[in-house]
Amino acid sequence: MRILFRTLCLLLPLALFSGGLCWVYTGNTGLSTAGSILAVLAGAVILVSWEVRMLRQWALPALGDILARFLYSGHYCTADDELAQLVQRIIAEQDSTLLPELETLVRRHPRRLRGWLELAHLQRTLAADPRTACSTLLEASRFVRSKQDRALLLYRAASLRSTLLRDHPGAQELLRRAASLYPRTTYGRKAAEEVERG
């Protein structure tokens, strides 16, 4: 249902704008040529502003999750991996009551990045709880081994704070932390660039 609602929020403004363009093109608006051009430009500005806002709030965090999990989770055979099997089951059944079981499993192997990423992803998407997902990413940053992974987790937590929790100062604080603690990592550098942009 949530996916349908978000799809409508993205596509309905496009349909309205297209209908408006057809209406202006037919010349039945009663507006002068200059008025028609201004109406189209105003509609385009409103449409672009809306679509960028929706993409930033919904699509980019999801895409970031997918890329992070692809790049940093490694390759696992689900048949031999208790964590992967449980994640697969939770997704297949769409059962958020299994999240505490996943959390226990993740904490049993706290240095494993994949577990933390999977847990935070499901907390944000299935449980619709970005605040807990952000806390999970921050907790994970204290346990994983590599500096690159820690910078990634801080960067992802900052993204959640900025886009879903609307906490810009908190997001900037996490970006500054990633930039200062891990300046030579990819995500440390990305964090520094975002801090500079404000």
Short mmCIF file of C-alpha atoms in Angstrom, two decimals:
data_model
loop_
_atom_site.label_atom_id
_atom_site.label_comp_id
_atom_site.label_asym_id
_atom_site.label_seq_id
_atom_site.Cartn_x
_atom_site.Cartn_y
_atom_site.Cartn_z
CA MET A 1 0.00 0.00 0.00
CA ARG A 2 2.85 2.36 0.88
CA ILE A 3 4.55 1.66 -2.47
CA LEU A 4 1.30 2.39 -4.34
CA PHE A 5 0.85 5.67 -2.44
CA ARG A 6 4.42 6.77 -3.20
CA THR A 7 4.08 5.81 -6.86
CA LEU A 8 0.90 7.90 -7.09
CA CYS A 9 2.66 10.83 -5.42
CA LEU A 10 5.36 10.66 -8.11
CA LEU A 11 3.17 9.99 -11.16
CA LEU A 12 0.02 12.04 -10.47
CA PRO A 13 1.81 15.43 -10.71
CA LEU A 14 3.38 14.30 -14.00
CA ALA A 15 -0.05 13.38 -15.36
CA LEU A 16 -1.53 16.72 -14.24
CA PHE A 17 1.33 18.63 -15.84
CA SER A 18 0.95 16.66 -19.10
CA GLY A 19 -2.78 17.41 -19.11
CA GLY A 20 -2.04 21.07 -18.50
CA LEU A 21 0.42 21.12 -21.40
CA CYS A 22 -2.21 19.63 -23.74
CA TRP A 23 -4.74 22.19 -22.56
CA VAL A 24 -2.32 25.08 -23.19
CA TYR A 25 -1.29 23.59 -26.56
CA THR A 26 -4.89 23.55 -27.81
CA GLY A 27 -5.09 27.31 -27.24
CA ASN A 28 -8.40 27.17 -25.35
CA THR A 29 -7.00 28.69 -22.18
CA GLY A 30 -7.94 32.28 -22.96
CA LEU A 31 -4.35 33.30 -22.15
CA SER A 32 -2.03 35.25 -24.38
CA THR A 33 1.07 33.52 -25.77
CA ALA A 34 3.20 35.11 -23.05
CA GLY A 35 0.68 34.07 -20.40
CA SER A 36 0.67 30.50 -21.69
CA ILE A 37 4.48 30.35 -21.59
CA LEU A 38 4.52 31.71 -18.04
CA ALA A 39 1.88 29.18 -16.96
CA VAL A 40 3.90 26.31 -18.44
CA LEU A 41 7.13 27.54 -16.81
CA ALA A 42 5.44 27.95 -13.42
CA GLY A 43 3.98 24.44 -13.71
CA ALA A 44 7.38 23.03 -14.65
CA VAL A 45 9.06 24.68 -11.64
CA ILE A 46 6.40 23.34 -9.26
CA LEU A 47 6.59 19.87 -10.82
CA VAL A 48 10.39 19.67 -10.64
CA SER A 49 10.42 20.93 -7.03
CA TRP A 50 7.86 18.32 -6.01
CA GLU A 51 9.54 15.43 -7.84
CA VAL A 52 12.99 16.28 -6.45
CA ARG A 53 11.56 16.44 -2.94
CA MET A 54 9.82 13.07 -3.31
CA LEU A 55 12.86 11.40 -4.88
CA ARG A 56 15.13 12.74 -2.17
CA GLN A 57 12.81 11.59 0.60
CA TRP A 58 11.89 8.15 -0.74
CA ALA A 59 13.96 6.95 -3.68
CA LEU A 60 17.49 8.02 -2.74
CA PRO A 61 17.59 6.41 0.73
CA ALA A 62 16.28 3.15 -0.75
CA LEU A 63 18.83 3.29 -3.58
CA GLY A 64 21.60 4.04 -1.08
CA ASP A 65 20.59 0.98 0.93
CA ILE A 66 20.65 -1.24 -2.15
CA LEU A 67 24.08 0.03 -3.25
CA ALA A 68 25.54 -0.23 0.24
CA ARG A 69 24.30 -3.77 0.67
CA PHE A 70 25.60 -4.74 -2.79
CA LEU A 71 29.02 -3.16 -2.36
CA TYR A 72 29.72 -3.98 1.27
CA SER A 73 27.80 -7.10 2.24
CA GLY A 74 29.87 -9.56 0.26
CA HIS A 75 28.69 -12.72 -1.45
CA TYR A 76 26.94 -15.30 0.66
CA CYS A 77 25.22 -18.59 0.03
CA THR A 78 21.90 -18.39 1.83
CA ALA A 79 21.81 -22.15 2.37
CA ASP A 80 24.88 -21.90 4.63
CA ASP A 81 24.11 -18.56 6.23
CA GLU A 82 21.73 -18.30 9.18
CA LEU A 83 21.54 -14.51 8.88
CA ALA A 84 20.74 -14.57 5.15
CA GLN A 85 18.09 -17.25 5.68
CA LEU A 86 16.39 -15.24 8.41
CA VAL A 87 16.46 -12.05 6.34
CA GLN A 88 15.03 -13.95 3.38
CA ARG A 89 12.23 -15.32 5.58
CA ILE A 90 11.39 -11.90 7.04
CA ILE A 91 11.16 -10.37 3.56
CA ALA A 92 9.13 -13.27 2.14
CA GLU A 93 6.65 -13.23 5.03
CA GLN A 94 6.77 -9.46 5.57
CA ASP A 95 6.85 -10.27 9.28
CA SER A 96 8.28 -7.51 11.47
CA THR A 97 7.78 -9.65 14.60
CA LEU A 98 10.92 -11.55 13.53
CA LEU A 99 13.09 -8.43 13.79
CA PRO A 100 14.05 -9.04 17.46
CA GLU A 101 15.32 -12.49 16.42
CA LEU A 102 17.39 -10.87 13.66
CA GLU A 103 18.69 -8.26 16.10
CA THR A 104 19.84 -11.02 18.48
CA LEU A 105 21.62 -12.78 15.62
CA VAL A 106 23.30 -9.55 14.49
CA ARG A 107 24.54 -8.81 18.01
CA ARG A 108 25.94 -12.32 18.24
CA HIS A 109 28.30 -11.37 15.35
CA PRO A 110 28.74 -7.61 15.88
CA ARG A 111 31.73 -7.19 13.56
CA ARG A 112 29.78 -8.38 10.54
CA LEU A 113 28.67 -5.38 8.48
CA ARG A 114 26.07 -7.23 6.46
CA GLY A 115 23.99 -8.05 9.55
CA TRP A 116 23.79 -4.43 10.68
CA LEU A 117 22.90 -3.21 7.17
CA GLU A 118 20.16 -5.82 6.79
CA LEU A 119 18.73 -5.04 10.23
CA ALA A 120 18.71 -1.27 9.66
CA HIS A 121 17.20 -1.72 6.19
CA LEU A 122 14.32 -3.83 7.52
CA GLN A 123 13.75 -1.51 10.48
CA ARG A 124 13.43 1.40 8.07
CA THR A 125 11.35 -0.29 5.36
CA LEU A 126 9.35 -3.12 6.92
CA ALA A 127 8.88 -1.64 10.40
CA ALA A 128 8.75 1.95 9.05
CA ASP A 129 10.98 3.04 11.93
CA PRO A 130 13.82 5.21 10.57
CA ARG A 131 14.75 6.44 14.06
CA THR A 132 15.57 2.91 15.24
CA ALA A 133 17.32 2.20 11.93
CA CYS A 134 19.51 5.26 12.48
CA SER A 135 20.36 4.10 16.03
CA THR A 136 21.25 0.67 14.66
CA LEU A 137 23.65 2.16 12.12
CA LEU A 138 25.29 4.28 14.82
CA GLU A 139 25.65 1.28 17.12
CA ALA A 140 27.14 -0.74 14.28
CA SER A 141 29.77 1.93 13.66
CA ARG A 142 31.28 1.07 17.05
CA PHE A 143 31.69 -2.62 16.25
CA VAL A 144 32.65 -3.16 12.59
CA ARG A 145 36.35 -3.51 11.84
CA SER A 146 37.31 -1.35 8.92
CA LYS A 147 37.40 2.43 8.78
CA GLN A 148 35.64 2.34 5.41
CA ASP A 149 32.73 0.44 6.93
CA ARG A 150 32.52 2.79 9.92
CA ALA A 151 32.49 5.81 7.63
CA LEU A 152 29.78 4.17 5.52
CA LEU A 153 27.59 3.55 8.57
CA LEU A 154 27.95 7.12 9.83
CA TYR A 155 27.20 8.45 6.35
CA ARG A 156 24.08 6.27 6.05
CA ALA A 157 22.89 7.36 9.51
CA ALA A 158 23.39 11.00 8.50
CA SER A 159 21.36 10.39 5.35
CA LEU A 160 18.49 8.96 7.40
CA ARG A 161 18.60 11.89 9.81
CA SER A 162 18.53 14.36 6.95
CA THR A 163 15.90 12.81 4.68
CA LEU A 164 13.48 10.89 6.88
CA LEU A 165 13.96 12.35 10.36
CA ARG A 166 14.27 15.96 9.17
CA ASP A 167 17.15 16.53 11.58
CA HIS A 168 19.59 18.61 9.54
CA PRO A 169 21.83 19.67 12.50
CA GLY A 170 22.05 16.03 13.65
CA ALA A 171 22.91 14.90 10.13
CA GLN A 172 25.64 17.54 9.86
CA GLU A 173 27.08 16.39 13.19
CA LEU A 174 27.37 12.81 11.91
CA LEU A 175 28.88 13.96 8.62
CA ARG A 176 31.49 16.00 10.50
CA ARG A 177 32.28 12.97 12.65
CA ALA A 178 32.76 10.74 9.59
CA ALA A 179 34.90 13.38 7.87
CA SER A 180 37.15 13.96 10.90
CA LEU A 181 37.55 10.34 12.03
CA TYR A 182 37.90 8.72 8.60
CA PRO A 183 39.15 11.43 6.21
CA ARG A 184 40.93 9.00 3.86
CA THR A 185 37.94 6.77 3.22
CA THR A 186 35.48 7.20 0.37
CA TYR A 187 32.58 8.01 2.67
CA GLY A 188 34.73 10.22 4.86
CA ARG A 189 35.53 12.34 1.81
CA LYS A 190 31.88 12.37 0.70
CA ALA A 191 30.89 13.47 4.20
CA ALA A 192 33.45 16.30 4.12
CA GLU A 193 32.06 17.48 0.77
CA GLU A 194 28.53 17.54 2.16
CA VAL A 195 29.64 19.44 5.26
CA GLU A 196 31.23 22.08 3.02
CA ARG A 197 28.00 22.40 1.04
CA GLY A 198 26.11 22.84 4.31
#
